[in-house]
Amino acid sequence: MSKHARSSGLPVDGVEVATAEGWTFPARNPATGERLWDVPDAGVPDAQAAVAAARRAYDETTWSTDTELRREALSRLQDALRGRSDDLALLIATETGVPVGLRAAHVDAPIAGMRGEPGPPPARPPGVTAVVTPSTSPLAVAVAEVGRVLVAGGTVVLKPAPETASAALELGRIALDILPRGVLNVLTTRDVDVAIALTLDPRVDDVSFTGSAFAGERVREAAERAGKRVRLEVGGPRSVRLTDEDDLAPAVSAAAVAVAANAGQACHVPASVVVPAHRYDEALRAAVDAMTDVVVGDPTEPATVCGPLRSPVARDRVLRYLDLARSEGGDVVLGGQRLDRPGWWVAPTVIGGLSRQSRLVREELLGPVLVVVAAGPNS
């Protein structure tokens, strides 16, 4: 952790501040269920203070106009994050279950790509951006979106999902020593009213949202009614369709490993494969073989590929989909159950016997589950 990590404050306006009401909520280790530490639980007054700080930094300082200042500050921030990358990988493994073995995608690549060169002034000033990030990407989305806004000369209020709050807090705390005050402010909260307050605040120019399609549509409608520019990156189901010309076993195996990595908690992973009917049995064998080889275990161990689900809610959501698969006549050929250990675990799972109309194919599951579908004659 940074030298600021022992404090329970929010990184706002260049310092750590206590929440207005003094509320906190516990972060828990998803691999064990154990309480880790307390996280600041911001309210609407804290959101208003963070927006005021970001607005002041944009309107009353040279951050938005001084490209050399931004270039130097972002270079230092990138170097600081790179120097702390081992700590950050361990932090997200501990708090959210992302295996350290997957750090290249979740930590290293986002840091490497966060600093672009400040270009010419944009056609419309960037202003203040509220960045709302998902629980499936504890650090990667935050680093990418914060970097995108800052390099353009904007300022940020970052609100992470509550299950992944500590990584965003640590990003903000590292930045306290580097960025001018008010340029990056972080709000952690369980209160949906805080996100609404950010979206509707007239001092916020842009809203960047990454998450579910349903929540994204609600954010888009609210932000557009309030006259904001909206940037959405929403998840959704992804299916891989294979033909007789494809090398089936490697393609199915790759899909199985991709959906098992980080327990399937990522956007745009291939959660189903559709194969020619006469190759269905071959595809099932390939999926089972690949899933059986997936290393399930402690996310802080480098060999682990599939860790726990990030929360009891996330685990129970996956288990409900597995019950739905059975009710639809699906054949659970591997896994299909919670693992008998502390924490929030679901076994890597392969399901057959479902059609492309199944909800497990049409909806985003966000679990370590691969559905193998036999293509019908007209599909």
PDB file of C-alpha atoms in Angstrom, residues 60-315:
ATOM      1  CA  GLU A  60      -9.156  27.795 -11.841  1.00  0.00           C
ATOM      2  CA  THR A  61      -5.816  26.108 -12.572  1.00  0.00           C
ATOM      3  CA  THR A  62      -3.648  25.612 -15.650  1.00  0.00           C
ATOM      4  CA  TRP A  63      -4.214  21.838 -15.746  1.00  0.00           C
ATOM      5  CA  SER A  64      -6.467  21.985 -18.811  1.00  0.00           C
ATOM      6  CA  THR A  65      -4.195  24.333 -20.785  1.00  0.00           C
ATOM      7  CA  ASP A  66      -0.639  23.403 -19.756  1.00  0.00           C
ATOM      8  CA  THR A  67       0.276  20.366 -21.856  1.00  0.00           C
ATOM      9  CA  GLU A  68       3.778  20.161 -20.408  1.00  0.00           C
ATOM     10  CA  LEU A  69       2.381  20.050 -16.869  1.00  0.00           C
ATOM     11  CA  ARG A  70       0.086  17.190 -17.852  1.00  0.00           C
ATOM     12  CA  ARG A  71       2.799  15.322 -19.726  1.00  0.00           C
ATOM     13  CA  GLU A  72       5.167  15.475 -16.759  1.00  0.00           C
ATOM     14  CA  ALA A  73       2.508  14.623 -14.172  1.00  0.00           C
ATOM     15  CA  LEU A  74       1.115  11.668 -16.113  1.00  0.00           C
ATOM     16  CA  SER A  75       4.600  10.332 -16.753  1.00  0.00           C
ATOM     17  CA  ARG A  76       5.289  10.422 -13.024  1.00  0.00           C
ATOM     18  CA  LEU A  77       1.938   8.801 -12.236  1.00  0.00           C
ATOM     19  CA  GLN A  78       2.566   6.021 -14.734  1.00  0.00           C
ATOM     20  CA  ASP A  79       6.020   5.414 -13.264  1.00  0.00           C
ATOM     21  CA  ALA A  80       4.579   5.331  -9.742  1.00  0.00           C
ATOM     22  CA  LEU A  81       1.900   2.841 -10.735  1.00  0.00           C
ATOM     23  CA  ARG A  82       4.438   0.678 -12.529  1.00  0.00           C
ATOM     24  CA  GLY A  83       6.631   0.716  -9.439  1.00  0.00           C
ATOM     25  CA  ARG A  84       3.661  -0.350  -7.339  1.00  0.00           C
ATOM     26  CA  SER A  85       2.328  -2.946  -9.784  1.00  0.00           C
ATOM     27  CA  ASP A  86       3.211  -5.938  -7.595  1.00  0.00           C
ATOM     28  CA  ASP A  87       1.281  -4.402  -4.693  1.00  0.00           C
ATOM     29  CA  LEU A  88      -1.661  -3.554  -6.931  1.00  0.00           C
ATOM     30  CA  ALA A  89      -1.832  -7.079  -8.368  1.00  0.00           C
ATOM     31  CA  LEU A  90      -1.834  -8.510  -4.849  1.00  0.00           C
ATOM     32  CA  LEU A  91      -4.443  -5.983  -3.700  1.00  0.00           C
ATOM     33  CA  ILE A  92      -6.981  -6.871  -6.394  1.00  0.00           C
ATOM     34  CA  ALA A  93      -6.311 -10.588  -5.840  1.00  0.00           C
ATOM     35  CA  THR A  94      -7.001 -10.191  -2.135  1.00  0.00           C
ATOM     36  CA  GLU A  95     -10.051  -7.951  -2.403  1.00  0.00           C
ATOM     37  CA  THR A  96     -11.704  -9.190  -5.602  1.00  0.00           C
ATOM     38  CA  GLY A  97     -10.201 -12.592  -6.405  1.00  0.00           C
ATOM     39  CA  VAL A  98      -8.480 -11.668  -9.671  1.00  0.00           C
ATOM     40  CA  PRO A  99      -5.576 -14.143  -9.820  1.00  0.00           C
ATOM     41  CA  VAL A 100      -2.129 -12.586  -9.767  1.00  0.00           C
ATOM     42  CA  GLY A 101      -1.331 -14.850 -12.706  1.00  0.00           C
ATOM     43  CA  LEU A 102      -3.666 -12.673 -14.796  1.00  0.00           C
ATOM     44  CA  ARG A 103      -1.933  -9.430 -13.862  1.00  0.00           C
ATOM     45  CA  ALA A 104      -0.734  -8.783 -17.414  1.00  0.00           C
ATOM     46  CA  ALA A 105      -4.273  -7.973 -18.531  1.00  0.00           C
ATOM     47  CA  HIS A 106      -5.560  -6.530 -15.258  1.00  0.00           C
ATOM     48  CA  VAL A 107      -2.582  -4.448 -14.099  1.00  0.00           C
ATOM     49  CA  ASP A 108       0.438  -4.268 -16.407  1.00  0.00           C
ATOM     50  CA  ALA A 109      -1.206  -3.568 -19.771  1.00  0.00           C
ATOM     51  CA  PRO A 110      -3.558  -0.844 -18.436  1.00  0.00           C
ATOM     52  CA  ILE A 111      -0.663   0.943 -16.761  1.00  0.00           C
ATOM     53  CA  ALA A 112       1.481   0.671 -19.900  1.00  0.00           C
ATOM     54  CA  GLY A 113      -1.291   2.195 -21.986  1.00  0.00           C
ATOM     55  CA  MET A 114      -2.511   4.942 -19.678  1.00  0.00           C
ATOM     56  CA  ARG A 115      -0.310   7.817 -20.864  1.00  0.00           C
ATOM     57  CA  GLY A 116      -0.763   9.226 -24.310  1.00  0.00           C
ATOM     58  CA  GLU A 117       0.690  12.447 -25.604  1.00  0.00           C
ATOM     59  CA  PRO A 118      -1.499  15.501 -25.041  1.00  0.00           C
ATOM     60  CA  GLY A 119      -2.820  16.531 -28.440  1.00  0.00           C
ATOM     61  CA  PRO A 120      -4.363  19.735 -29.734  1.00  0.00           C
ATOM     62  CA  PRO A 121      -7.253  21.181 -27.753  1.00  0.00           C
ATOM     63  CA  PRO A 122     -10.427  19.132 -28.328  1.00  0.00           C
ATOM     64  CA  ALA A 123     -13.342  20.685 -30.196  1.00  0.00           C
ATOM     65  CA  ARG A 124     -15.322  20.680 -26.966  1.00  0.00           C
ATOM     66  CA  PRO A 125     -13.479  21.242 -23.668  1.00  0.00           C
ATOM     67  CA  PRO A 126     -13.246  18.005 -21.641  1.00  0.00           C
ATOM     68  CA  GLY A 127     -14.318  19.584 -18.345  1.00  0.00           C
ATOM     69  CA  VAL A 128     -15.219  17.325 -15.419  1.00  0.00           C
ATOM     70  CA  THR A 129     -15.880  13.629 -16.010  1.00  0.00           C
ATOM     71  CA  ALA A 130     -17.616  11.257 -13.618  1.00  0.00           C
ATOM     72  CA  VAL A 131     -16.030   7.848 -14.224  1.00  0.00           C
ATOM     73  CA  VAL A 132     -18.097   4.887 -12.994  1.00  0.00           C
ATOM     74  CA  THR A 133     -16.238   1.565 -13.126  1.00  0.00           C
ATOM     75  CA  PRO A 134     -17.433  -2.053 -12.797  1.00  0.00           C
ATOM     76  CA  SER A 135     -16.700  -4.815 -10.332  1.00  0.00           C
ATOM     77  CA  THR A 136     -15.412  -7.087 -13.116  1.00  0.00           C
ATOM     78  CA  SER A 137     -12.363  -4.895 -13.816  1.00  0.00           C
ATOM     79  CA  PRO A 138     -11.041  -3.652 -10.476  1.00  0.00           C
ATOM     80  CA  LEU A 139      -8.215  -1.523 -11.837  1.00  0.00           C
ATOM     81  CA  ALA A 140      -7.979  -1.803 -15.613  1.00  0.00           C
ATOM     82  CA  VAL A 141     -11.006   0.300 -16.534  1.00  0.00           C
ATOM     83  CA  ALA A 142     -10.211   2.930 -13.918  1.00  0.00           C
ATOM     84  CA  VAL A 143      -6.629   3.348 -15.132  1.00  0.00           C
ATOM     85  CA  ALA A 144      -7.687   3.465 -18.784  1.00  0.00           C
ATOM     86  CA  GLU A 145     -10.515   5.956 -18.319  1.00  0.00           C
ATOM     87  CA  VAL A 146      -8.687   8.187 -15.851  1.00  0.00           C
ATOM     88  CA  GLY A 147      -5.715   8.271 -18.210  1.00  0.00           C
ATOM     89  CA  ARG A 148      -7.920   9.095 -21.198  1.00  0.00           C
ATOM     90  CA  VAL A 149      -9.570  12.039 -19.452  1.00  0.00           C
ATOM     91  CA  LEU A 150      -6.454  13.437 -17.819  1.00  0.00           C
ATOM     92  CA  VAL A 151      -4.332  13.395 -20.963  1.00  0.00           C
ATOM     93  CA  ALA A 152      -7.019  15.482 -22.682  1.00  0.00           C
ATOM     94  CA  GLY A 153      -6.911  18.046 -19.878  1.00  0.00           C
ATOM     95  CA  GLY A 154     -10.059  17.034 -18.018  1.00  0.00           C
ATOM     96  CA  THR A 155     -10.506  16.332 -14.322  1.00  0.00           C
ATOM     97  CA  VAL A 156     -12.117  13.258 -12.778  1.00  0.00           C
ATOM     98  CA  VAL A 157     -14.413  12.037 -10.048  1.00  0.00           C
ATOM     99  CA  LEU A 158     -13.937   8.259  -9.977  1.00  0.00           C
ATOM    100  CA  LYS A 159     -16.649   6.044  -8.461  1.00  0.00           C
ATOM    101  CA  PRO A 160     -15.775   2.339  -8.456  1.00  0.00           C
ATOM    102  CA  ALA A 161     -18.130  -0.548  -7.774  1.00  0.00           C
ATOM    103  CA  PRO A 162     -18.219  -1.166  -3.998  1.00  0.00           C
ATOM    104  CA  GLU A 163     -16.830  -4.719  -4.328  1.00  0.00           C
ATOM    105  CA  THR A 164     -13.688  -3.321  -5.951  1.00  0.00           C
ATOM    106  CA  ALA A 165     -13.296  -0.087  -4.023  1.00  0.00           C
ATOM    107  CA  SER A 166      -9.802  -0.508  -2.609  1.00  0.00           C
ATOM    108  CA  ALA A 167      -7.976  -0.587  -5.941  1.00  0.00           C
ATOM    109  CA  ALA A 168      -9.562   2.729  -6.932  1.00  0.00           C
ATOM    110  CA  LEU A 169      -8.743   4.211  -3.542  1.00  0.00           C
ATOM    111  CA  GLU A 170      -5.141   3.135  -3.928  1.00  0.00           C
ATOM    112  CA  LEU A 171      -4.984   4.720  -7.375  1.00  0.00           C
ATOM    113  CA  GLY A 172      -6.264   7.952  -5.872  1.00  0.00           C
ATOM    114  CA  ARG A 173      -3.858   7.792  -2.950  1.00  0.00           C
ATOM    115  CA  ILE A 174      -0.852   7.245  -5.203  1.00  0.00           C
ATOM    116  CA  ALA A 175      -1.964  10.225  -7.282  1.00  0.00           C
ATOM    117  CA  LEU A 176      -2.097  12.494  -4.195  1.00  0.00           C
ATOM    118  CA  ASP A 177       1.674  12.788  -4.300  1.00  0.00           C
ATOM    119  CA  ILE A 178       1.782  13.535  -8.036  1.00  0.00           C
ATOM    120  CA  LEU A 179      -1.263  15.247  -9.542  1.00  0.00           C
ATOM    121  CA  PRO A 180      -2.364  18.804  -8.727  1.00  0.00           C
ATOM    122  CA  ARG A 181      -5.112  18.903  -6.129  1.00  0.00           C
ATOM    123  CA  GLY A 182      -8.607  18.239  -7.391  1.00  0.00           C
ATOM    124  CA  VAL A 183      -7.537  16.676 -10.685  1.00  0.00           C
ATOM    125  CA  LEU A 184      -8.399  13.137  -9.526  1.00  0.00           C
ATOM    126  CA  ASN A 185     -10.945  12.510  -6.780  1.00  0.00           C
ATOM    127  CA  VAL A 186     -12.210   9.093  -5.659  1.00  0.00           C
ATOM    128  CA  LEU A 187     -15.576   8.270  -4.086  1.00  0.00           C
ATOM    129  CA  THR A 188     -16.248   4.802  -2.687  1.00  0.00           C
ATOM    130  CA  THR A 189     -19.809   4.075  -1.666  1.00  0.00           C
ATOM    131  CA  ARG A 190     -22.647   1.575  -1.498  1.00  0.00           C
ATOM    132  CA  ASP A 191     -25.238   4.316  -2.000  1.00  0.00           C
ATOM    133  CA  VAL A 192     -26.827   4.453  -5.460  1.00  0.00           C
ATOM    134  CA  ASP A 193     -27.848   8.038  -4.719  1.00  0.00           C
ATOM    135  CA  VAL A 194     -24.180   9.014  -4.976  1.00  0.00           C
ATOM    136  CA  ALA A 195     -23.970   7.768  -8.562  1.00  0.00           C
ATOM    137  CA  ILE A 196     -27.222   9.574  -9.359  1.00  0.00           C
ATOM    138  CA  ALA A 197     -25.896  12.773  -7.790  1.00  0.00           C
ATOM    139  CA  LEU A 198     -22.766  12.588  -9.953  1.00  0.00           C
ATOM    140  CA  THR A 199     -24.785  11.967 -13.088  1.00  0.00           C
ATOM    141  CA  LEU A 200     -27.145  14.895 -12.473  1.00  0.00           C
ATOM    142  CA  ASP A 201     -24.716  17.445 -11.029  1.00  0.00           C
ATOM    143  CA  PRO A 202     -24.627  20.457 -13.406  1.00  0.00           C
ATOM    144  CA  ARG A 203     -20.895  20.895 -12.758  1.00  0.00           C
ATOM    145  CA  VAL A 204     -20.180  17.495 -14.368  1.00  0.00           C
ATOM    146  CA  ASP A 205     -19.751  17.655 -18.142  1.00  0.00           C
ATOM    147  CA  ASP A 206     -19.229  13.994 -19.066  1.00  0.00           C
ATOM    148  CA  VAL A 207     -20.235  10.628 -17.656  1.00  0.00           C
ATOM    149  CA  SER A 208     -18.143   7.542 -18.435  1.00  0.00           C
ATOM    150  CA  PHE A 209     -19.851   4.301 -17.466  1.00  0.00           C
ATOM    151  CA  THR A 210     -18.582   0.742 -17.803  1.00  0.00           C
ATOM    152  CA  GLY A 211     -20.799  -2.090 -16.628  1.00  0.00           C
ATOM    153  CA  SER A 212     -24.002  -3.956 -17.384  1.00  0.00           C
ATOM    154  CA  ALA A 213     -26.176  -3.025 -20.349  1.00  0.00           C
ATOM    155  CA  PHE A 214     -29.212  -2.543 -18.091  1.00  0.00           C
ATOM    156  CA  ALA A 215     -27.462  -0.139 -15.707  1.00  0.00           C
ATOM    157  CA  GLY A 216     -25.738   1.567 -18.620  1.00  0.00           C
ATOM    158  CA  GLU A 217     -29.044   2.383 -20.286  1.00  0.00           C
ATOM    159  CA  ARG A 218     -30.365   3.929 -17.070  1.00  0.00           C
ATOM    160  CA  VAL A 219     -27.198   6.032 -16.740  1.00  0.00           C
ATOM    161  CA  ARG A 220     -27.389   7.096 -20.380  1.00  0.00           C
ATOM    162  CA  GLU A 221     -31.000   8.234 -20.106  1.00  0.00           C
ATOM    163  CA  ALA A 222     -30.398  10.169 -16.883  1.00  0.00           C
ATOM    164  CA  ALA A 223     -27.180  11.776 -18.126  1.00  0.00           C
ATOM    165  CA  GLU A 224     -28.600  12.782 -21.482  1.00  0.00           C
ATOM    166  CA  ARG A 225     -31.648  14.333 -19.830  1.00  0.00           C
ATOM    167  CA  ALA A 226     -29.217  16.371 -17.746  1.00  0.00           C
ATOM    168  CA  GLY A 227     -27.355  17.480 -20.877  1.00  0.00           C
ATOM    169  CA  LYS A 228     -24.222  15.398 -20.338  1.00  0.00           C
ATOM    170  CA  ARG A 229     -21.998  13.730 -22.868  1.00  0.00           C
ATOM    171  CA  VAL A 230     -22.069   9.991 -22.195  1.00  0.00           C
ATOM    172  CA  ARG A 231     -19.458   7.353 -22.892  1.00  0.00           C
ATOM    173  CA  LEU A 232     -20.754   3.799 -22.375  1.00  0.00           C
ATOM    174  CA  GLU A 233     -18.940   0.487 -22.430  1.00  0.00           C
ATOM    175  CA  VAL A 234     -21.451  -2.210 -21.585  1.00  0.00           C
ATOM    176  CA  GLY A 235     -21.181  -5.956 -21.376  1.00  0.00           C
ATOM    177  CA  GLY A 236     -23.284  -8.571 -23.038  1.00  0.00           C
ATOM    178  CA  PRO A 237     -23.243 -12.222 -24.009  1.00  0.00           C
ATOM    179  CA  ARG A 238     -20.696 -13.407 -26.544  1.00  0.00           C
ATOM    180  CA  SER A 239     -20.978 -16.626 -28.486  1.00  0.00           C
ATOM    181  CA  VAL A 240     -18.390 -18.254 -30.749  1.00  0.00           C
ATOM    182  CA  ARG A 241     -19.780 -20.040 -33.795  1.00  0.00           C
ATOM    183  CA  LEU A 242     -17.591 -22.753 -35.318  1.00  0.00           C
ATOM    184  CA  THR A 243     -17.941 -24.500 -38.670  1.00  0.00           C
ATOM    185  CA  ASP A 244     -16.543 -27.643 -40.236  1.00  0.00           C
ATOM    186  CA  GLU A 245     -13.649 -25.570 -41.553  1.00  0.00           C
ATOM    187  CA  ASP A 246     -12.533 -24.603 -38.030  1.00  0.00           C
ATOM    188  CA  ASP A 247     -10.032 -26.537 -35.941  1.00  0.00           C
ATOM    189  CA  LEU A 248     -12.654 -27.329 -33.337  1.00  0.00           C
ATOM    190  CA  ALA A 249     -10.769 -28.650 -30.303  1.00  0.00           C
ATOM    191  CA  PRO A 250      -8.319 -25.716 -29.929  1.00  0.00           C
ATOM    192  CA  ALA A 251     -11.096 -23.170 -30.455  1.00  0.00           C
ATOM    193  CA  VAL A 252     -13.378 -24.771 -27.870  1.00  0.00           C
ATOM    194  CA  SER A 253     -10.487 -25.177 -25.432  1.00  0.00           C
ATOM    195  CA  ALA A 254      -9.551 -21.516 -25.802  1.00  0.00           C
ATOM    196  CA  ALA A 255     -13.142 -20.469 -25.091  1.00  0.00           C
ATOM    197  CA  ALA A 256     -13.251 -22.698 -22.002  1.00  0.00           C
ATOM    198  CA  VAL A 257     -10.045 -21.260 -20.572  1.00  0.00           C
ATOM    199  CA  ALA A 258     -11.121 -17.697 -21.351  1.00  0.00           C
ATOM    200  CA  VAL A 259     -14.440 -18.063 -19.533  1.00  0.00           C
ATOM    201  CA  ALA A 260     -12.814 -19.852 -16.583  1.00  0.00           C
ATOM    202  CA  ALA A 261     -10.125 -17.187 -16.118  1.00  0.00           C
ATOM    203  CA  ASN A 262     -10.997 -14.966 -13.159  1.00  0.00           C
ATOM    204  CA  ALA A 263     -14.115 -17.133 -12.727  1.00  0.00           C
ATOM    205  CA  GLY A 264     -15.647 -15.659 -15.866  1.00  0.00           C
ATOM    206  CA  GLN A 265     -15.823 -12.154 -14.415  1.00  0.00           C
ATOM    207  CA  ALA A 266     -15.031 -10.157 -17.520  1.00  0.00           C
ATOM    208  CA  CYS A 267     -16.925  -8.523 -20.340  1.00  0.00           C
ATOM    209  CA  HIS A 268     -17.000  -9.994 -23.821  1.00  0.00           C
ATOM    210  CA  VAL A 269     -15.643 -13.443 -22.963  1.00  0.00           C
ATOM    211  CA  PRO A 270     -17.066 -16.314 -25.047  1.00  0.00           C
ATOM    212  CA  ALA A 271     -19.533 -17.941 -22.673  1.00  0.00           C
ATOM    213  CA  SER A 272     -20.986 -20.263 -25.329  1.00  0.00           C
ATOM    214  CA  VAL A 273     -19.791 -22.072 -28.435  1.00  0.00           C
ATOM    215  CA  VAL A 274     -22.092 -23.150 -31.239  1.00  0.00           C
ATOM    216  CA  VAL A 275     -20.836 -26.110 -33.259  1.00  0.00           C
ATOM    217  CA  PRO A 276     -22.120 -28.281 -36.101  1.00  0.00           C
ATOM    218  CA  ALA A 277     -24.499 -30.876 -34.672  1.00  0.00           C
ATOM    219  CA  HIS A 278     -22.413 -33.809 -35.873  1.00  0.00           C
ATOM    220  CA  ARG A 279     -19.389 -32.429 -33.978  1.00  0.00           C
ATOM    221  CA  TYR A 280     -21.268 -31.702 -30.767  1.00  0.00           C
ATOM    222  CA  ASP A 281     -19.850 -34.677 -28.819  1.00  0.00           C
ATOM    223  CA  GLU A 282     -16.333 -33.767 -29.941  1.00  0.00           C
ATOM    224  CA  ALA A 283     -16.855 -30.189 -28.725  1.00  0.00           C
ATOM    225  CA  LEU A 284     -18.165 -31.350 -25.358  1.00  0.00           C
ATOM    226  CA  ARG A 285     -15.083 -33.538 -24.848  1.00  0.00           C
ATOM    227  CA  ALA A 286     -12.770 -30.664 -25.741  1.00  0.00           C
ATOM    228  CA  ALA A 287     -14.595 -28.324 -23.338  1.00  0.00           C
ATOM    229  CA  VAL A 288     -14.489 -30.821 -20.473  1.00  0.00           C
ATOM    230  CA  ASP A 289     -10.809 -31.600 -21.051  1.00  0.00           C
ATOM    231  CA  ALA A 290      -9.903 -27.894 -21.032  1.00  0.00           C
ATOM    232  CA  MET A 291     -12.033 -27.045 -17.998  1.00  0.00           C
ATOM    233  CA  THR A 292     -10.677 -30.010 -16.067  1.00  0.00           C
ATOM    234  CA  ASP A 293      -7.147 -28.676 -16.555  1.00  0.00           C
ATOM    235  CA  VAL A 294      -8.000 -25.171 -15.278  1.00  0.00           C
ATOM    236  CA  VAL A 295      -6.177 -24.468 -12.014  1.00  0.00           C
ATOM    237  CA  VAL A 296      -8.677 -23.399  -9.353  1.00  0.00           C
ATOM    238  CA  GLY A 297      -7.323 -21.982  -6.137  1.00  0.00           C
ATOM    239  CA  ASP A 298      -5.897 -19.147  -4.091  1.00  0.00           C
ATOM    240  CA  PRO A 299      -5.849 -16.040  -6.316  1.00  0.00           C
ATOM    241  CA  THR A 300      -2.576 -14.922  -4.728  1.00  0.00           C
ATOM    242  CA  GLU A 301      -0.816 -18.027  -6.122  1.00  0.00           C
ATOM    243  CA  PRO A 302       0.761 -17.477  -9.569  1.00  0.00           C
ATOM    244  CA  ALA A 303      -0.503 -20.793 -10.997  1.00  0.00           C
ATOM    245  CA  THR A 304      -4.170 -20.054 -10.298  1.00  0.00           C
ATOM    246  CA  VAL A 305      -6.394 -19.299 -13.287  1.00  0.00           C
ATOM    247  CA  CYS A 306      -9.867 -19.513 -11.720  1.00  0.00           C
ATOM    248  CA  GLY A 307     -10.363 -17.841  -8.362  1.00  0.00           C
ATOM    249  CA  PRO A 308     -13.553 -17.093  -6.413  1.00  0.00           C
ATOM    250  CA  LEU A 309     -16.494 -14.993  -7.466  1.00  0.00           C
ATOM    251  CA  ARG A 310     -16.094 -11.445  -6.193  1.00  0.00           C
ATOM    252  CA  SER A 311     -19.084 -11.508  -3.795  1.00  0.00           C
ATOM    253  CA  PRO A 312     -21.859 -13.744  -2.450  1.00  0.00           C
ATOM    254  CA  VAL A 313     -24.268 -11.913  -4.759  1.00  0.00           C
ATOM    255  CA  ALA A 314     -22.114 -12.715  -7.798  1.00  0.00           C
ATOM    256  CA  ARG A 315     -21.796 -16.362  -6.754  1.00  0.00           C
TER     257      ARG A 315
END
